[in-house]
Amino acid sequence: MHLPLSAAVLPLLEHLDEVGSTNQELMARAARGEAQHLSALITTNQTAGRGRLGREWIAPPGKTFAVSVLLAPAEASIGSLAWMPLLGGLAMARAVRSLVNDREVTLKWPNDVQIEGLKVSGLLSELVADGSGVIVGAGLNLTIERDELPTSVSTSLLLEGADPGVDLVLSSYLTQLTGLYEQYLGGELDAVRSGIADAVRAECGTIGRRVRVELPGGGRIFGTAETVDDQGQLVVKDDANGSLQHVAAGDVTHLRYE
């Protein structure tokens, strides 16, 4: 497959006809010293993809794409790398918004993208073994029909009236991602100084919503999402005691869509 637009945006992009997981393949290449900053892999046939919390990600061949990009700024701190997943989610939200008309497109913290409350894209970011960078992986539902959707709260670009083709949507995403990365870098990898924190807050549909948060350790929070703090954590006002809980990782469910 020839990907002229997206390859122009990211020259280190490689298309794979089939792969188990673009994240795992890029991770392995990084470990062998075969991947560098802005190396990327894309496929429309990912056979062993993973979502958040180890969930399986399976999609009909040719009807979605999966792309993984290595972001490895020089001498970045772990704190600054923690914003990379949100950069990916924000980039995908903006790319999708440019392709669908008259639809509300929002970022669901930490990095799902929704159209009118239905998930069209999910992202999974992973720290490379030596801590030098983050692999930002994204999957997008392109032409999945309604009876092929993985859940009742999913959708696809096709179902929302858009069928732009792989290259156009991929190039749009990569343009947004590299642009946001350069903005972040220009602010010395400071989310507040660069304006990235404000941009995420402005486009995060989780803020202001009643939520249930499943925590990695097995705990659960019910409350209202108040904001995203300067470290990229979701701040939830806990129904149980009114305290503000800063959530660094968790599975968030919007309890009501308005």
mmCIF file of C-alpha atoms in Angstrom:
data_model
loop_
_atom_site.group_PDB
_atom_site.id
_atom_site.type_symbol
_atom_site.label_atom_id
_atom_site.label_comp_id
_atom_site.label_asym_id
_atom_site.label_seq_id
_atom_site.Cartn_x
_atom_site.Cartn_y
_atom_site.Cartn_z
ATOM 1 C CA MET A 1 0.000 0.000 0.000
ATOM 2 C CA HIS A 2 1.301 3.432 -0.947
ATOM 3 C CA LEU A 3 0.768 6.139 1.671
ATOM 4 C CA PRO A 4 2.081 9.335 0.077
ATOM 5 C CA LEU A 5 0.414 11.952 2.289
ATOM 6 C CA SER A 6 1.130 10.296 5.623
ATOM 7 C CA ALA A 7 4.654 9.324 4.591
ATOM 8 C CA ALA A 8 5.320 12.981 3.765
ATOM 9 C CA VAL A 9 4.197 13.957 7.276
ATOM 10 C CA LEU A 10 6.279 11.242 8.926
ATOM 11 C CA PRO A 11 9.086 9.900 6.708
ATOM 12 C CA LEU A 12 9.934 7.114 9.184
ATOM 13 C CA LEU A 13 6.474 5.583 8.737
ATOM 14 C CA GLU A 14 6.369 1.933 7.651
ATOM 15 C CA HIS A 15 3.254 0.085 6.524
ATOM 16 C CA LEU A 16 2.848 -3.558 7.540
ATOM 17 C CA ASP A 17 0.366 -5.788 5.726
ATOM 18 C CA GLU A 18 -0.290 -7.673 8.957
ATOM 19 C CA VAL A 19 1.120 -7.596 12.482
ATOM 20 C CA GLY A 20 0.143 -8.892 15.885
ATOM 21 C CA SER A 21 0.494 -5.506 17.559
ATOM 22 C CA THR A 22 2.030 -2.327 16.177
ATOM 23 C CA ASN A 23 2.940 -1.277 19.728
ATOM 24 C CA GLN A 24 4.706 -4.542 20.491
ATOM 25 C CA GLU A 25 6.530 -4.581 17.163
ATOM 26 C CA LEU A 26 7.743 -1.019 17.595
ATOM 27 C CA MET A 27 8.695 -1.755 21.207
ATOM 28 C CA ALA A 28 10.796 -4.710 20.065
ATOM 29 C CA ARG A 29 12.487 -2.622 17.392
ATOM 30 C CA ALA A 30 13.264 0.108 19.936
ATOM 31 C CA ALA A 31 14.811 -2.485 22.265
ATOM 32 C CA ARG A 32 17.059 -3.665 19.409
ATOM 33 C CA GLY A 33 18.063 -0.102 18.533
ATOM 34 C CA GLU A 34 16.162 -0.288 15.229
ATOM 35 C CA ALA A 35 13.696 2.529 15.983
ATOM 36 C CA GLN A 36 14.308 6.191 16.666
ATOM 37 C CA HIS A 37 12.320 9.264 17.582
ATOM 38 C CA LEU A 38 9.250 9.541 15.283
ATOM 39 C CA SER A 39 9.582 6.000 13.949
ATOM 40 C CA ALA A 40 6.072 4.729 13.221
ATOM 41 C CA LEU A 41 4.267 1.576 12.124
ATOM 42 C CA ILE A 42 0.795 1.293 10.630
ATOM 43 C CA THR A 43 -1.398 -1.632 9.638
ATOM 44 C CA THR A 44 -5.000 -2.218 8.641
ATOM 45 C CA ASN A 45 -4.766 -5.806 9.883
ATOM 46 C CA GLN A 46 -3.723 -6.043 13.530
ATOM 47 C CA THR A 47 -4.291 -9.577 14.787
ATOM 48 C CA ALA A 48 -3.338 -9.339 18.465
ATOM 49 C CA GLY A 49 -3.998 -5.761 19.465
ATOM 50 C CA ARG A 50 -4.471 -4.717 23.073
ATOM 51 C CA GLY A 51 -6.505 -1.990 24.655
ATOM 52 C CA ARG A 52 -6.275 -0.420 28.086
ATOM 53 C CA LEU A 53 -6.049 -2.739 31.104
ATOM 54 C CA GLY A 54 -4.947 -5.610 28.871
ATOM 55 C CA ARG A 55 -8.208 -5.868 26.961
ATOM 56 C CA GLU A 56 -8.115 -7.605 23.598
ATOM 57 C CA TRP A 57 -8.548 -5.400 20.540
ATOM 58 C CA ILE A 58 -9.885 -7.322 17.542
ATOM 59 C CA ALA A 59 -11.212 -5.710 14.370
ATOM 60 C CA PRO A 60 -12.179 -6.889 10.872
ATOM 61 C CA PRO A 61 -9.165 -6.667 8.513
ATOM 62 C CA GLY A 62 -9.147 -3.562 6.353
ATOM 63 C CA LYS A 63 -11.870 -1.770 8.313
ATOM 64 C CA THR A 64 -9.713 -0.126 10.979
ATOM 65 C CA PHE A 65 -6.162 1.027 11.257
ATOM 66 C CA ALA A 66 -3.638 0.784 14.050
ATOM 67 C CA VAL A 67 -0.661 3.121 14.193
ATOM 68 C CA SER A 68 2.157 3.397 16.722
ATOM 69 C CA VAL A 69 4.594 6.304 16.952
ATOM 70 C CA LEU A 70 7.729 6.520 19.091
ATOM 71 C CA LEU A 71 8.043 9.903 20.812
ATOM 72 C CA ALA A 72 11.464 10.160 22.445
ATOM 73 C CA PRO A 73 12.493 13.745 23.207
ATOM 74 C CA ALA A 74 16.062 14.106 24.450
ATOM 75 C CA GLU A 75 16.492 14.005 28.229
ATOM 76 C CA ALA A 76 12.764 13.984 28.933
ATOM 77 C CA SER A 77 11.603 13.366 32.490
ATOM 78 C CA ILE A 78 9.057 10.688 33.342
ATOM 79 C CA GLY A 79 6.681 13.491 34.323
ATOM 80 C CA SER A 80 6.914 15.124 30.906
ATOM 81 C CA LEU A 81 6.485 11.774 29.149
ATOM 82 C CA ALA A 82 3.247 11.268 31.087
ATOM 83 C CA TRP A 83 1.599 13.859 28.833
ATOM 84 C CA MET A 84 2.373 11.941 25.624
ATOM 85 C CA PRO A 85 -0.772 9.758 25.826
ATOM 86 C CA LEU A 86 -2.919 12.878 26.145
ATOM 87 C CA LEU A 87 -1.135 14.430 23.164
ATOM 88 C CA GLY A 88 -2.088 11.348 21.178
ATOM 89 C CA GLY A 89 -5.704 11.492 22.271
ATOM 90 C CA LEU A 90 -5.974 15.202 21.539
ATOM 91 C CA ALA A 91 -4.406 14.710 18.109
ATOM 92 C CA MET A 92 -6.870 11.958 17.213
ATOM 93 C CA ALA A 93 -9.841 14.001 18.462
ATOM 94 C CA ARG A 94 -8.830 16.906 16.240
ATOM 95 C CA ALA A 95 -8.214 14.646 13.255
ATOM 96 C CA VAL A 96 -11.614 12.973 13.605
ATOM 97 C CA ARG A 97 -13.349 16.342 14.107
ATOM 98 C CA SER A 98 -11.944 17.543 10.786
ATOM 99 C CA LEU A 99 -13.506 14.566 8.994
ATOM 100 C CA VAL A 100 -17.053 14.441 10.363
ATOM 101 C CA ASN A 101 -19.669 17.130 9.947
ATOM 102 C CA ASP A 102 -22.147 18.355 12.547
ATOM 103 C CA ARG A 103 -20.982 15.859 15.174
ATOM 104 C CA GLU A 104 -19.613 16.483 18.648
ATOM 105 C CA VAL A 105 -16.133 14.975 18.895
ATOM 106 C CA THR A 106 -14.500 14.889 22.323
ATOM 107 C CA LEU A 107 -11.574 13.368 24.167
ATOM 108 C CA LYS A 108 -12.616 10.947 26.908
ATOM 109 C CA TRP A 109 -9.909 10.930 29.570
ATOM 110 C CA PRO A 110 -7.321 9.623 29.316
ATOM 111 C CA ASN A 111 -7.291 8.973 25.575
ATOM 112 C CA ASP A 112 -10.413 7.575 23.962
ATOM 113 C CA VAL A 113 -12.079 9.621 21.242
ATOM 114 C CA GLN A 114 -15.855 9.778 21.047
ATOM 115 C CA ILE A 115 -18.340 10.996 18.480
ATOM 116 C CA GLU A 116 -21.587 11.996 20.198
ATOM 117 C CA GLY A 117 -20.578 9.829 23.148
ATOM 118 C CA LEU A 118 -19.715 6.748 21.062
ATOM 119 C CA LYS A 119 -16.132 5.466 20.926
ATOM 120 C CA VAL A 120 -14.482 5.687 17.517
ATOM 121 C CA SER A 121 -10.841 5.495 18.608
ATOM 122 C CA GLY A 122 -8.797 4.158 21.488
ATOM 123 C CA LEU A 123 -5.182 4.805 22.331
ATOM 124 C CA LEU A 124 -2.659 2.799 24.317
ATOM 125 C CA SER A 125 0.669 4.361 25.255
ATOM 126 C CA GLU A 126 3.602 2.457 26.697
ATOM 127 C CA LEU A 127 6.963 3.530 28.096
ATOM 128 C CA VAL A 128 9.903 2.002 26.257
ATOM 129 C CA ALA A 129 12.105 -0.267 28.320
ATOM 130 C CA ASP A 130 14.891 2.236 28.988
ATOM 131 C CA GLY A 131 12.480 5.052 29.844
ATOM 132 C CA SER A 132 13.724 7.230 26.996
ATOM 133 C CA GLY A 133 10.387 7.646 25.265
ATOM 134 C CA VAL A 134 6.786 6.607 24.839
ATOM 135 C CA ILE A 135 5.141 4.564 22.128
ATOM 136 C CA VAL A 136 1.770 6.107 21.403
ATOM 137 C CA GLY A 137 -0.510 3.534 19.816
ATOM 138 C CA ALA A 138 -3.874 4.423 18.292
ATOM 139 C CA GLY A 139 -6.661 2.443 16.707
ATOM 140 C CA LEU A 140 -9.443 4.015 14.650
ATOM 141 C CA ASN A 141 -12.667 2.478 13.376
ATOM 142 C CA LEU A 142 -12.867 3.358 9.694
ATOM 143 C CA THR A 143 -15.536 1.385 7.834
ATOM 144 C CA ILE A 144 -16.904 -1.031 10.436
ATOM 145 C CA GLU A 145 -20.622 -1.663 9.908
ATOM 146 C CA ARG A 146 -23.056 -1.488 12.810
ATOM 147 C CA ASP A 147 -23.318 -5.254 13.233
ATOM 148 C CA GLU A 148 -19.507 -5.528 13.399
ATOM 149 C CA LEU A 149 -18.975 -3.006 16.192
ATOM 150 C CA PRO A 150 -17.138 -4.398 19.239
ATOM 151 C CA THR A 151 -19.553 -2.812 21.751
ATOM 152 C CA SER A 152 -22.921 -1.064 21.834
ATOM 153 C CA VAL A 153 -21.182 2.228 22.639
ATOM 154 C CA SER A 154 -18.853 2.167 19.621
ATOM 155 C CA THR A 155 -19.091 3.743 16.209
ATOM 156 C CA SER A 156 -17.015 4.183 13.036
ATOM 157 C CA LEU A 157 -16.252 7.015 10.651
ATOM 158 C CA LEU A 158 -18.429 5.343 8.037
ATOM 159 C CA LEU A 159 -21.413 5.226 10.375
ATOM 160 C CA GLU A 160 -20.903 8.922 11.115
ATOM 161 C CA GLY A 161 -21.034 9.816 7.429
ATOM 162 C CA ALA A 162 -17.316 9.915 6.609
ATOM 163 C CA ASP A 163 -15.230 7.599 4.435
ATOM 164 C CA PRO A 164 -11.992 9.508 3.851
ATOM 165 C CA GLY A 165 -9.708 6.553 3.209
ATOM 166 C CA VAL A 166 -6.779 5.388 5.291
ATOM 167 C CA ASP A 167 -4.167 7.803 4.016
ATOM 168 C CA LEU A 168 -6.166 10.979 4.498
ATOM 169 C CA VAL A 169 -7.222 10.212 8.049
ATOM 170 C CA LEU A 170 -3.776 8.901 8.976
ATOM 171 C CA SER A 171 -2.023 11.967 7.588
ATOM 172 C CA SER A 172 -4.478 14.193 9.458
ATOM 173 C CA TYR A 173 -3.719 12.377 12.723
ATOM 174 C CA LEU A 174 0.044 12.455 12.210
ATOM 175 C CA THR A 175 -0.060 16.150 11.298
ATOM 176 C CA GLN A 176 -1.957 16.911 14.490
ATOM 177 C CA LEU A 177 0.305 14.691 16.602
ATOM 178 C CA THR A 178 3.579 16.142 15.328
ATOM 179 C CA GLY A 179 2.172 19.673 15.597
ATOM 180 C CA LEU A 180 1.151 19.161 19.218
ATOM 181 C CA TYR A 181 4.498 17.539 19.969
ATOM 182 C CA GLU A 182 6.344 20.563 18.552
ATOM 183 C CA GLN A 183 4.111 22.850 20.630
ATOM 184 C CA TYR A 184 4.934 20.804 23.736
ATOM 185 C CA LEU A 185 8.634 20.830 22.900
ATOM 186 C CA GLY A 186 8.508 24.600 22.351
ATOM 187 C CA GLY A 187 7.187 24.946 25.893
ATOM 188 C CA GLU A 188 10.180 22.962 27.172
ATOM 189 C CA LEU A 189 8.007 19.879 27.738
ATOM 190 C CA ASP A 190 5.912 21.799 30.243
ATOM 191 C CA ALA A 191 2.199 21.178 29.677
ATOM 192 C CA VAL A 192 1.143 24.473 31.277
ATOM 193 C CA ARG A 193 3.754 26.692 29.621
ATOM 194 C CA SER A 194 3.146 25.143 26.191
ATOM 195 C CA GLY A 195 -0.641 25.454 26.392
ATOM 196 C CA ILE A 196 -1.112 21.694 26.066
ATOM 197 C CA ALA A 197 -2.815 21.418 29.465
ATOM 198 C CA ASP A 198 -5.384 24.072 28.555
ATOM 199 C CA ALA A 199 -5.968 22.472 25.157
ATOM 200 C CA VAL A 200 -6.663 19.083 26.743
ATOM 201 C CA ARG A 201 -9.046 20.633 29.265
ATOM 202 C CA ALA A 202 -10.909 22.489 26.524
ATOM 203 C CA GLU A 203 -11.527 19.327 24.487
ATOM 204 C CA CYS A 204 -11.958 16.765 27.268
ATOM 205 C CA GLY A 205 -15.580 15.646 27.342
ATOM 206 C CA THR A 206 -15.061 13.917 30.689
ATOM 207 C CA ILE A 207 -14.783 17.197 32.584
ATOM 208 C CA GLY A 208 -18.087 18.087 34.194
ATOM 209 C CA ARG A 209 -19.473 14.584 33.820
ATOM 210 C CA ARG A 210 -20.588 12.110 36.450
ATOM 211 C CA VAL A 211 -18.156 9.210 36.257
ATOM 212 C CA ARG A 212 -17.244 5.846 37.660
ATOM 213 C CA VAL A 213 -13.501 5.239 37.871
ATOM 214 C CA GLU A 214 -12.155 1.699 38.182
ATOM 215 C CA LEU A 215 -8.695 1.972 39.727
ATOM 216 C CA PRO A 216 -5.803 -0.364 38.832
ATOM 217 C CA GLY A 217 -5.673 -1.706 42.400
ATOM 218 C CA GLY A 218 -9.307 -2.720 42.355
ATOM 219 C CA GLY A 219 -10.821 0.338 44.021
ATOM 220 C CA ARG A 220 -13.687 2.359 42.595
ATOM 221 C CA ILE A 221 -14.632 6.027 42.703
ATOM 222 C CA PHE A 222 -18.042 7.507 41.916
ATOM 223 C CA GLY A 223 -18.127 11.255 41.495
ATOM 224 C CA THR A 224 -17.926 14.255 39.207
ATOM 225 C CA ALA A 225 -14.904 14.919 37.012
ATOM 226 C CA GLU A 226 -13.821 18.446 37.927
ATOM 227 C CA THR A 227 -10.779 19.023 35.717
ATOM 228 C CA VAL A 228 -7.480 17.619 34.440
ATOM 229 C CA ASP A 229 -4.629 18.825 36.660
ATOM 230 C CA ASP A 230 -1.222 20.106 35.589
ATOM 231 C CA GLN A 231 0.199 16.568 35.725
ATOM 232 C CA GLY A 232 -2.467 15.227 33.351
ATOM 233 C CA GLN A 233 -4.408 13.456 36.110
ATOM 234 C CA LEU A 234 -8.191 13.443 36.224
ATOM 235 C CA VAL A 235 -9.529 15.259 39.283
ATOM 236 C CA VAL A 236 -12.740 13.670 40.579
ATOM 237 C CA LYS A 237 -14.924 15.011 43.379
ATOM 238 C CA ASP A 238 -15.707 11.852 45.317
ATOM 239 C CA ASP A 239 -19.393 11.286 46.080
ATOM 240 C CA ALA A 240 -18.428 9.407 49.241
ATOM 241 C CA ASN A 241 -16.806 12.295 51.093
ATOM 242 C CA GLY A 242 -16.568 15.283 48.771
ATOM 243 C CA SER A 243 -12.781 15.046 48.554
ATOM 244 C CA LEU A 244 -10.880 15.680 45.335
ATOM 245 C CA GLN A 245 -9.225 12.512 44.065
ATOM 246 C CA HIS A 246 -6.371 12.895 41.576
ATOM 247 C CA VAL A 247 -6.449 9.840 39.307
ATOM 248 C CA ALA A 248 -3.263 9.021 37.422
ATOM 249 C CA ALA A 249 -4.596 5.814 35.850
ATOM 250 C CA GLY A 250 -8.001 4.222 35.720
ATOM 251 C CA ASP A 251 -10.856 3.052 33.550
ATOM 252 C CA VAL A 252 -13.461 5.821 33.326
ATOM 253 C CA THR A 253 -17.134 5.336 32.505
ATOM 254 C CA HIS A 254 -19.366 8.315 31.766
ATOM 255 C CA LEU A 255 -22.494 7.580 33.765
ATOM 256 C CA ARG A 256 -24.729 9.896 31.788
ATOM 257 C CA TYR A 257 -24.380 11.526 28.388
ATOM 258 C CA GLU A 258 -26.089 14.870 27.966
#
